[in-house]
JSON list of C-alpha atoms and ligand atoms in Angstrom, two decimals:
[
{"chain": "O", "resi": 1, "resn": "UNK", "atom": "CA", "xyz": [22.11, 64.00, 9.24]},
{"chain": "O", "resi": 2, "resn": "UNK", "atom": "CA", "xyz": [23.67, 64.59, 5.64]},
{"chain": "O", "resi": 3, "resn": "UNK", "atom": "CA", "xyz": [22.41, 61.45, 4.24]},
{"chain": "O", "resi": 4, "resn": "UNK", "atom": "CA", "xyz": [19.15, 61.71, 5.54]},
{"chain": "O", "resi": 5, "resn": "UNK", "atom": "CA", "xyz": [18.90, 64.84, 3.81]},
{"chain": "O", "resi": 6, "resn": "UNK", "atom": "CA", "xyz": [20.59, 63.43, 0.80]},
{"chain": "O", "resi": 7, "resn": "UNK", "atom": "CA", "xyz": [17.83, 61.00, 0.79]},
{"chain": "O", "resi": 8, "resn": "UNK", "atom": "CA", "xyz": [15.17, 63.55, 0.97]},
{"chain": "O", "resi": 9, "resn": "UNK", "atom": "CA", "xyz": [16.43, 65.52, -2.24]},
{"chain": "O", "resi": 10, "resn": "UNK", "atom": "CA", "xyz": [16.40, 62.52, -3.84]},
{"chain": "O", "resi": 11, "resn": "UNK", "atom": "CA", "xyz": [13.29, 61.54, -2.96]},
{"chain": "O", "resi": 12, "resn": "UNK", "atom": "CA", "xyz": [11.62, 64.93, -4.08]},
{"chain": "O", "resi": 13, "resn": "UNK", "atom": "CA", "xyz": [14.06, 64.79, -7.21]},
{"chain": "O", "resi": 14, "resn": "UNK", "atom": "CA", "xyz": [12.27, 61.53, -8.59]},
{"chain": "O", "resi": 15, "resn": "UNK", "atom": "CA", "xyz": [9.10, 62.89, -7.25]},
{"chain": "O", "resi": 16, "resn": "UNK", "atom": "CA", "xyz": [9.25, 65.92, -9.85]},
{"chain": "O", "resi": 17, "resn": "UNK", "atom": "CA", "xyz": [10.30, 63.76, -12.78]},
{"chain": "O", "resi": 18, "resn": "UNK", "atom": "CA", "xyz": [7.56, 61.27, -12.26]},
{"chain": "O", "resi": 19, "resn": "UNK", "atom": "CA", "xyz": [5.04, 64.41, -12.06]},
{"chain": "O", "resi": 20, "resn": "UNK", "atom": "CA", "xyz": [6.81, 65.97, -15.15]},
{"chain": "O", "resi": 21, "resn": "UNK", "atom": "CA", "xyz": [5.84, 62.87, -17.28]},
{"chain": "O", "resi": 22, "resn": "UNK", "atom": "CA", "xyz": [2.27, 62.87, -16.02]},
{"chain": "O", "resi": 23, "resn": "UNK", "atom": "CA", "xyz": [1.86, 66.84, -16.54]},
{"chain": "O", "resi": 24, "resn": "UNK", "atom": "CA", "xyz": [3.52, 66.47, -20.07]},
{"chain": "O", "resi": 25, "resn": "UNK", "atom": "CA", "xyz": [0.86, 63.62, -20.85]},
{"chain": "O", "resi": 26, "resn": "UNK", "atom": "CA", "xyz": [-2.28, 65.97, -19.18]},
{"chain": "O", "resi": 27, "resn": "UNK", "atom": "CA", "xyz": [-1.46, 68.98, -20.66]},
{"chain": "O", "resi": 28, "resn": "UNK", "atom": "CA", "xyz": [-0.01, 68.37, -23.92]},
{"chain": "O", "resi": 29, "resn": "UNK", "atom": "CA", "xyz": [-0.72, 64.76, -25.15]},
{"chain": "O", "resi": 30, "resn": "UNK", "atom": "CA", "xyz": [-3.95, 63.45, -26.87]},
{"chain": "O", "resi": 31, "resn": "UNK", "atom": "CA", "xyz": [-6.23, 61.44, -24.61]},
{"chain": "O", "resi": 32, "resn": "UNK", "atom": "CA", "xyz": [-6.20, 57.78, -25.73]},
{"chain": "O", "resi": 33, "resn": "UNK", "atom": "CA", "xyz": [-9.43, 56.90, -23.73]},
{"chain": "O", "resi": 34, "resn": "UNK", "atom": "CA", "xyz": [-12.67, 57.66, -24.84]},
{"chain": "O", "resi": 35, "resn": "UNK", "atom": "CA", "xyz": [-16.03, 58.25, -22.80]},
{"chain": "O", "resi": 36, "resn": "UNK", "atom": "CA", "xyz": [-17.55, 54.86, -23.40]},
{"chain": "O", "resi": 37, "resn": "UNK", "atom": "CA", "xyz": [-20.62, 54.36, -23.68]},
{"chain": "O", "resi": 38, "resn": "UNK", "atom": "CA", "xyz": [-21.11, 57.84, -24.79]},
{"chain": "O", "resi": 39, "resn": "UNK", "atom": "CA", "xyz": [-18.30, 57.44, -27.43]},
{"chain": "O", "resi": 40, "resn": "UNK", "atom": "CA", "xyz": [-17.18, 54.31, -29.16]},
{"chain": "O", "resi": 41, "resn": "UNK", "atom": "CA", "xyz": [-14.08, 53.59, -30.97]},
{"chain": "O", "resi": 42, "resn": "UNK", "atom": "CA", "xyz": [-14.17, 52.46, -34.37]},
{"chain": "O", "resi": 43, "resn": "UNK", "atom": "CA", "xyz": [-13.16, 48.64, -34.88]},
{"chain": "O", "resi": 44, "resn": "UNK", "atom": "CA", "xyz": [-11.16, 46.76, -37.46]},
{"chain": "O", "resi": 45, "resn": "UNK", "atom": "CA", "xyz": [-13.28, 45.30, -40.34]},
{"chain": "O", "resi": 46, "resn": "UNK", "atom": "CA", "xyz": [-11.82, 42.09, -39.56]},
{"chain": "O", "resi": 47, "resn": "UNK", "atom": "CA", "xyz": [-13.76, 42.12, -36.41]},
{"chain": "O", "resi": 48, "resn": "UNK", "atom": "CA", "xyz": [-15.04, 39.23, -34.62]},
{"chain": "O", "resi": 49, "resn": "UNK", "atom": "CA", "xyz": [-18.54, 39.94, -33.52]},
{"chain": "O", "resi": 50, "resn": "UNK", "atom": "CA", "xyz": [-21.85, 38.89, -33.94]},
{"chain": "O", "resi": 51, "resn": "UNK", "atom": "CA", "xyz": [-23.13, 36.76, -37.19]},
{"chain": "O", "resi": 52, "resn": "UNK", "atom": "CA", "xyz": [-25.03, 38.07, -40.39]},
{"chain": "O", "resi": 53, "resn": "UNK", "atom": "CA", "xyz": [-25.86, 35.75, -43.03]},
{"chain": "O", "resi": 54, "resn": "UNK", "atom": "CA", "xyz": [-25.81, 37.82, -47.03]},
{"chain": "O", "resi": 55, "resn": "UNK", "atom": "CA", "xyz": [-28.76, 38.05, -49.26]},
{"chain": "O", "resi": 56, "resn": "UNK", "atom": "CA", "xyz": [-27.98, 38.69, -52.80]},
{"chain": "O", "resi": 57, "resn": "UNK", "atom": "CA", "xyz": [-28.76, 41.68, -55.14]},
{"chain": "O", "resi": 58, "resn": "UNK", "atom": "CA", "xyz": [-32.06, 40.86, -55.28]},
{"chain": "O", "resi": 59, "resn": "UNK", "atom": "CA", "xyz": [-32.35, 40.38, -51.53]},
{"chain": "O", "resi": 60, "resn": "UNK", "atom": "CA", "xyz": [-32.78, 36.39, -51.23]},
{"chain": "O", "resi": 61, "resn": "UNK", "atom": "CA", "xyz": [-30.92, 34.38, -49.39]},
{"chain": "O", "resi": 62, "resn": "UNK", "atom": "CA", "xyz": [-27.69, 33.36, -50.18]},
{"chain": "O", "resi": 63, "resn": "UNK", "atom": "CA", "xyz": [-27.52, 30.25, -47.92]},
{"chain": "O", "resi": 64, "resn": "UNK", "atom": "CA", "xyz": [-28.82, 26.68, -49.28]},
{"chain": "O", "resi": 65, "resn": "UNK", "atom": "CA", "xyz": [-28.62, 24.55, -46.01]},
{"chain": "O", "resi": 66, "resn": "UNK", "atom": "CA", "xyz": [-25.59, 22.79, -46.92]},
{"chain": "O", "resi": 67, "resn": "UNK", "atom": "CA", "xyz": [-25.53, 22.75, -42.72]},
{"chain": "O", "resi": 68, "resn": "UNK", "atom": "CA", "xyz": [-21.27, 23.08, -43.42]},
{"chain": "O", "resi": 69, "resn": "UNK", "atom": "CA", "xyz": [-20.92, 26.07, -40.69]},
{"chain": "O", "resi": 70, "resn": "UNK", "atom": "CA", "xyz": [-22.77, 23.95, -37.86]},
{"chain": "O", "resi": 71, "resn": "UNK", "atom": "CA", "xyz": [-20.79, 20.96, -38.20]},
{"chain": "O", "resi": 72, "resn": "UNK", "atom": "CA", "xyz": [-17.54, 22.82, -38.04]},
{"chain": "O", "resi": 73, "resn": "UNK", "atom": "CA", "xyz": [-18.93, 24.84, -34.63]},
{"chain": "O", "resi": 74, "resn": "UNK", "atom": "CA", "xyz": [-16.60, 23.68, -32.09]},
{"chain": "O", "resi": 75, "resn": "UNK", "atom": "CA", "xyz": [-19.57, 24.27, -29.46]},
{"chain": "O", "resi": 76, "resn": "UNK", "atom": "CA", "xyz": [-22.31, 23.55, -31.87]},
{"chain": "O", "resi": 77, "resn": "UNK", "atom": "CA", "xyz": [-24.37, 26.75, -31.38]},
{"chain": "O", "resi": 78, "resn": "UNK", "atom": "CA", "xyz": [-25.95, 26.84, -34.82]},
{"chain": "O", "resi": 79, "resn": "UNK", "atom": "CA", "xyz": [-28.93, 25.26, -35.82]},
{"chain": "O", "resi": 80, "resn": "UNK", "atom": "CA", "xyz": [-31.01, 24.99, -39.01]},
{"chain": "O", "resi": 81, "resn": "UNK", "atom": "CA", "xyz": [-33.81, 23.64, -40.71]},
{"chain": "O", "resi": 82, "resn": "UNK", "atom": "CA", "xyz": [-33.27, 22.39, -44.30]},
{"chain": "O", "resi": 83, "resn": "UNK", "atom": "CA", "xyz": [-36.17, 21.91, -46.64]},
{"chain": "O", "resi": 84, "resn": "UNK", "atom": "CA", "xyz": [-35.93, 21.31, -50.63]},
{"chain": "O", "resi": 85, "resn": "UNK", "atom": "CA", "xyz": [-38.43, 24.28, -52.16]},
{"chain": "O", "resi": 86, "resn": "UNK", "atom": "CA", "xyz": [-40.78, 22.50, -55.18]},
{"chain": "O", "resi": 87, "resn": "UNK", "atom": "CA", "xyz": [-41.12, 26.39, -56.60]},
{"chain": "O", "resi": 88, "resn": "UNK", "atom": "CA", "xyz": [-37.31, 26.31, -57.67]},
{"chain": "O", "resi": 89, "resn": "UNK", "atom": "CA", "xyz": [-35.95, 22.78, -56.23]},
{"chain": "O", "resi": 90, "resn": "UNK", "atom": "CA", "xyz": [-33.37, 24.43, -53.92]},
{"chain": "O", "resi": 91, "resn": "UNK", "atom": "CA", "xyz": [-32.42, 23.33, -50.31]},
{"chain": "O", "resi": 92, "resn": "UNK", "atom": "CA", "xyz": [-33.27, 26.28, -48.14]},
{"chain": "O", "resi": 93, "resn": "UNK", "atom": "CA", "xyz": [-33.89, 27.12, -44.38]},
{"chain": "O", "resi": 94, "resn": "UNK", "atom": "CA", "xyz": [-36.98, 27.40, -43.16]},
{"chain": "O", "resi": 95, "resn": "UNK", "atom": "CA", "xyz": [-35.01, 28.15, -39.78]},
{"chain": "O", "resi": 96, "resn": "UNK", "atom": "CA", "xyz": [-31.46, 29.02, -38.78]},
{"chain": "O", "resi": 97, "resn": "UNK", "atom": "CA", "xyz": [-30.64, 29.76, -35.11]},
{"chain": "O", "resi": 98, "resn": "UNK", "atom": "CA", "xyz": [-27.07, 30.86, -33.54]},
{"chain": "O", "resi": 99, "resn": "UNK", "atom": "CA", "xyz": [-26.87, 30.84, -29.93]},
{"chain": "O", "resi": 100, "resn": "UNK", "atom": "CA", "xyz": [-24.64, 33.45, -28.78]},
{"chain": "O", "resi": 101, "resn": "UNK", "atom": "CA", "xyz": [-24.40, 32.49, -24.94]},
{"chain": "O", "resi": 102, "resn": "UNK", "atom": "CA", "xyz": [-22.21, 29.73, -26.38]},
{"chain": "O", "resi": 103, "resn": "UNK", "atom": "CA", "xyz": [-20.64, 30.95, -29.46]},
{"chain": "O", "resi": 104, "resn": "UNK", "atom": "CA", "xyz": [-16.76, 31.72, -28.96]},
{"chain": "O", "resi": 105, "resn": "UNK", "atom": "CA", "xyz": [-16.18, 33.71, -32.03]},
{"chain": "O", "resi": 106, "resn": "UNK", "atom": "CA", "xyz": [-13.85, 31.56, -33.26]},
{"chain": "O", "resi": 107, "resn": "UNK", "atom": "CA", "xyz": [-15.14, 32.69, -36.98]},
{"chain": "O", "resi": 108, "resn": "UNK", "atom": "CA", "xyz": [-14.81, 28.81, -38.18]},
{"chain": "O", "resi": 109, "resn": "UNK", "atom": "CA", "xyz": [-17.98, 28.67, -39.41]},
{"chain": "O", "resi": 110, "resn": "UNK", "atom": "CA", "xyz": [-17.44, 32.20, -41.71]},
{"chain": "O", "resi": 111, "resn": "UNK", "atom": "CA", "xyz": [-14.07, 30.53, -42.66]},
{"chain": "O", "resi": 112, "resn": "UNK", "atom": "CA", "xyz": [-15.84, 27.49, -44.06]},
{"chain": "O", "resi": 113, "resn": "UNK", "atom": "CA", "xyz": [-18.58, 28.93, -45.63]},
{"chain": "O", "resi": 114, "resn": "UNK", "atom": "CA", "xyz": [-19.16, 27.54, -49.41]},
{"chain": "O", "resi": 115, "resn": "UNK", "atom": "CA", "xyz": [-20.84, 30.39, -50.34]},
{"chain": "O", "resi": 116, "resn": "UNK", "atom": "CA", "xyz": [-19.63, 33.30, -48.00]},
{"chain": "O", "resi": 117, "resn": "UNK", "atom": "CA", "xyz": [-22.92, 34.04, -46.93]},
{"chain": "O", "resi": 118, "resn": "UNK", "atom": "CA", "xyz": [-22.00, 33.87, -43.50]},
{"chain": "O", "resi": 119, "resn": "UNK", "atom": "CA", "xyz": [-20.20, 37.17, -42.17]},
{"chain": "O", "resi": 120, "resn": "UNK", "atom": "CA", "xyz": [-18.89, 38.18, -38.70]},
{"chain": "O", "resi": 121, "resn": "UNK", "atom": "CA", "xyz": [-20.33, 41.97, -37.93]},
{"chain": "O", "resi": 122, "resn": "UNK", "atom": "CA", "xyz": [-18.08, 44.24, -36.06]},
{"chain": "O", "resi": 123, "resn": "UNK", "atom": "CA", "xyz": [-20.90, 44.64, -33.41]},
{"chain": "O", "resi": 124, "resn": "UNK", "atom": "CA", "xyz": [-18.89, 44.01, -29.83]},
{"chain": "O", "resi": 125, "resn": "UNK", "atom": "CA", "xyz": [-21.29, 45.26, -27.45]},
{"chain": "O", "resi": 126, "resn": "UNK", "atom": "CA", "xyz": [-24.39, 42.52, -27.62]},
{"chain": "O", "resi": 127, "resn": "UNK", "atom": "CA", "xyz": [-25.31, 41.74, -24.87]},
{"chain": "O", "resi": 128, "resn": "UNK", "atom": "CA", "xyz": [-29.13, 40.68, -22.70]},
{"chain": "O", "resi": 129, "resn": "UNK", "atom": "CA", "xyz": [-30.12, 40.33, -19.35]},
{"chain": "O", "resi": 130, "resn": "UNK", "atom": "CA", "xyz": [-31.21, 36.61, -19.84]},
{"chain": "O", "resi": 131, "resn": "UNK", "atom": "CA", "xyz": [-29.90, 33.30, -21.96]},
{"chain": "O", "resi": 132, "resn": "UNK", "atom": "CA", "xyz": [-32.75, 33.74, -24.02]},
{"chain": "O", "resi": 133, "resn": "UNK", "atom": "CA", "xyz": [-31.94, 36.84, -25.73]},
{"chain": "O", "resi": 134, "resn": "UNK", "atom": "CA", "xyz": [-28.34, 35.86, -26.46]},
{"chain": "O", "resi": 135, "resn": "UNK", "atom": "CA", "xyz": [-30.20, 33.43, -29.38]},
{"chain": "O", "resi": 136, "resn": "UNK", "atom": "CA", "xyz": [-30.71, 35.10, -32.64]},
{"chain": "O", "resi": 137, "resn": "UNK", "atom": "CA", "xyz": [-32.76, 33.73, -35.60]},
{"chain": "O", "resi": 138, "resn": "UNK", "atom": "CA", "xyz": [-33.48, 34.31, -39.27]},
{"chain": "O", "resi": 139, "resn": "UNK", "atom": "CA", "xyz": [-35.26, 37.47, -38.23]},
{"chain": "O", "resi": 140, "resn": "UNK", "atom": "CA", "xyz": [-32.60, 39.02, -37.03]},
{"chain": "O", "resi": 141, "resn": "UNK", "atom": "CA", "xyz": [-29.20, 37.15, -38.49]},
{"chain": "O", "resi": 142, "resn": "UNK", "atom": "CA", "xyz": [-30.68, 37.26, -42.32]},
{"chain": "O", "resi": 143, "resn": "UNK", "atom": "CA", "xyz": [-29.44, 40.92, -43.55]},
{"chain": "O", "resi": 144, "resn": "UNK", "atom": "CA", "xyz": [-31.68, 41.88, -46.69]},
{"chain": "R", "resi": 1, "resn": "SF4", "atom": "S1", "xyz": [-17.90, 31.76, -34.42]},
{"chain": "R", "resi": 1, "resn": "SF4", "atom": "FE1", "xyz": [-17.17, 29.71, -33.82]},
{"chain": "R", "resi": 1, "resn": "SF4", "atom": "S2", "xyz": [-18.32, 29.23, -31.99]},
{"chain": "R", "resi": 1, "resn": "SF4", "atom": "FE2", "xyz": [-19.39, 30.92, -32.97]},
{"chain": "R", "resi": 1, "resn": "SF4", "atom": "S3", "xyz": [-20.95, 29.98, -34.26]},
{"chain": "R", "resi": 1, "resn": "SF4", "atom": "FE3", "xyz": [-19.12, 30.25, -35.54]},
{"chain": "R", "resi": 1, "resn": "SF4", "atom": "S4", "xyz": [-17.98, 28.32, -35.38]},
{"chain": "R", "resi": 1, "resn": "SF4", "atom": "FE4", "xyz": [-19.47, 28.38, -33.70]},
{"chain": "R", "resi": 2, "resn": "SF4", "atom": "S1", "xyz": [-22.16, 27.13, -44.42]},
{"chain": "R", "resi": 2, "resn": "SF4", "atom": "FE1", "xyz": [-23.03, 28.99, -45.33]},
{"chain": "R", "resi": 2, "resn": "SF4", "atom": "S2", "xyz": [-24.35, 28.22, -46.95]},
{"chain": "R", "resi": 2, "resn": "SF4", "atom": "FE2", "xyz": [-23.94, 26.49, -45.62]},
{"chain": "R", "resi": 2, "resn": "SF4", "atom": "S3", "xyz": [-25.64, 26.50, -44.14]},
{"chain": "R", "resi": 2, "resn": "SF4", "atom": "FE3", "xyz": [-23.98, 27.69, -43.22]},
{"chain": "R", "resi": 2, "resn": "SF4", "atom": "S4", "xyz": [-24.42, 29.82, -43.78]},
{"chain": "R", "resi": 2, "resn": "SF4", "atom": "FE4", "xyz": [-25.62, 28.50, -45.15]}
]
């Protein structure tokens, strides 16, 4: 009969230390969750999210189509089409497609980049409801 009631106390005993931790962390703590989507947490410049390619100063493109960052692509997600422009007789794009339903954001292609045109954003939350939508061209990867 004593131990059982040994075994009670002690039972209760850890009960009120377990709830002291959790009322010490309710009442007095800081929360460390936030109300996402409603709040977001800041993330760390060296993010890995969705690609922007650079414009300059004068807000042309930085890229010439050297087609480096595609042929490093481990899943080959980025495409490009490469012209040489008679005004100025540079090699440009005339398209350049990443296709985000594939793309691990591995950041190989930023990492190679001759001309560091090619940044990762620190956008984490892109998402669509079809395959489609996950590719992204000039119009929206070029930032001017
Ligand atoms: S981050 Fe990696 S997988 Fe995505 S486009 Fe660049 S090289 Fe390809
Ligand atoms: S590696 Fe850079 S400069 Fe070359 S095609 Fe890709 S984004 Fe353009």
């Amino acid at each position: 009969m004593i131990s059982y009631i040994i075994k009670i106390l002690k039972g209760s005993w850890s009960l009120l230390v377990g709830m002291k931790v959790t009322l010490k962390y309710f009442l007095f703590e800081k929360a460390v969750t936030v109300r996402y989507p409603y709040e977001k947490r800041k993330v760390a410049p060296i993010w890995r999210g969705t690609l922007r390619q650079l414009c300059d100063d004068k807000g042309e493109e930085i890229c010439d189509g050297c087609q480096i960052c595609s042929r490093v692509c481990p899943v080959q997600c980025i495409s490009m089409e490469v012209f040489k422009d008679p005004a100025d007789n540079k090699r440009k794009t005339s398209s350049y497609t990443v296709d985000f339903g594939r793309c691990m954001y591995c950041g190989l292609c930023v990492e190679s980049c001759p001309k560091k045109c090619l940044v990762h954003t620190t956008d984490y939350a892109f998402v669509s409801f079809d395959r489609e939508g996950l590719v992204l061209g000039k119009d929206k990867l070029v930032k001017r």
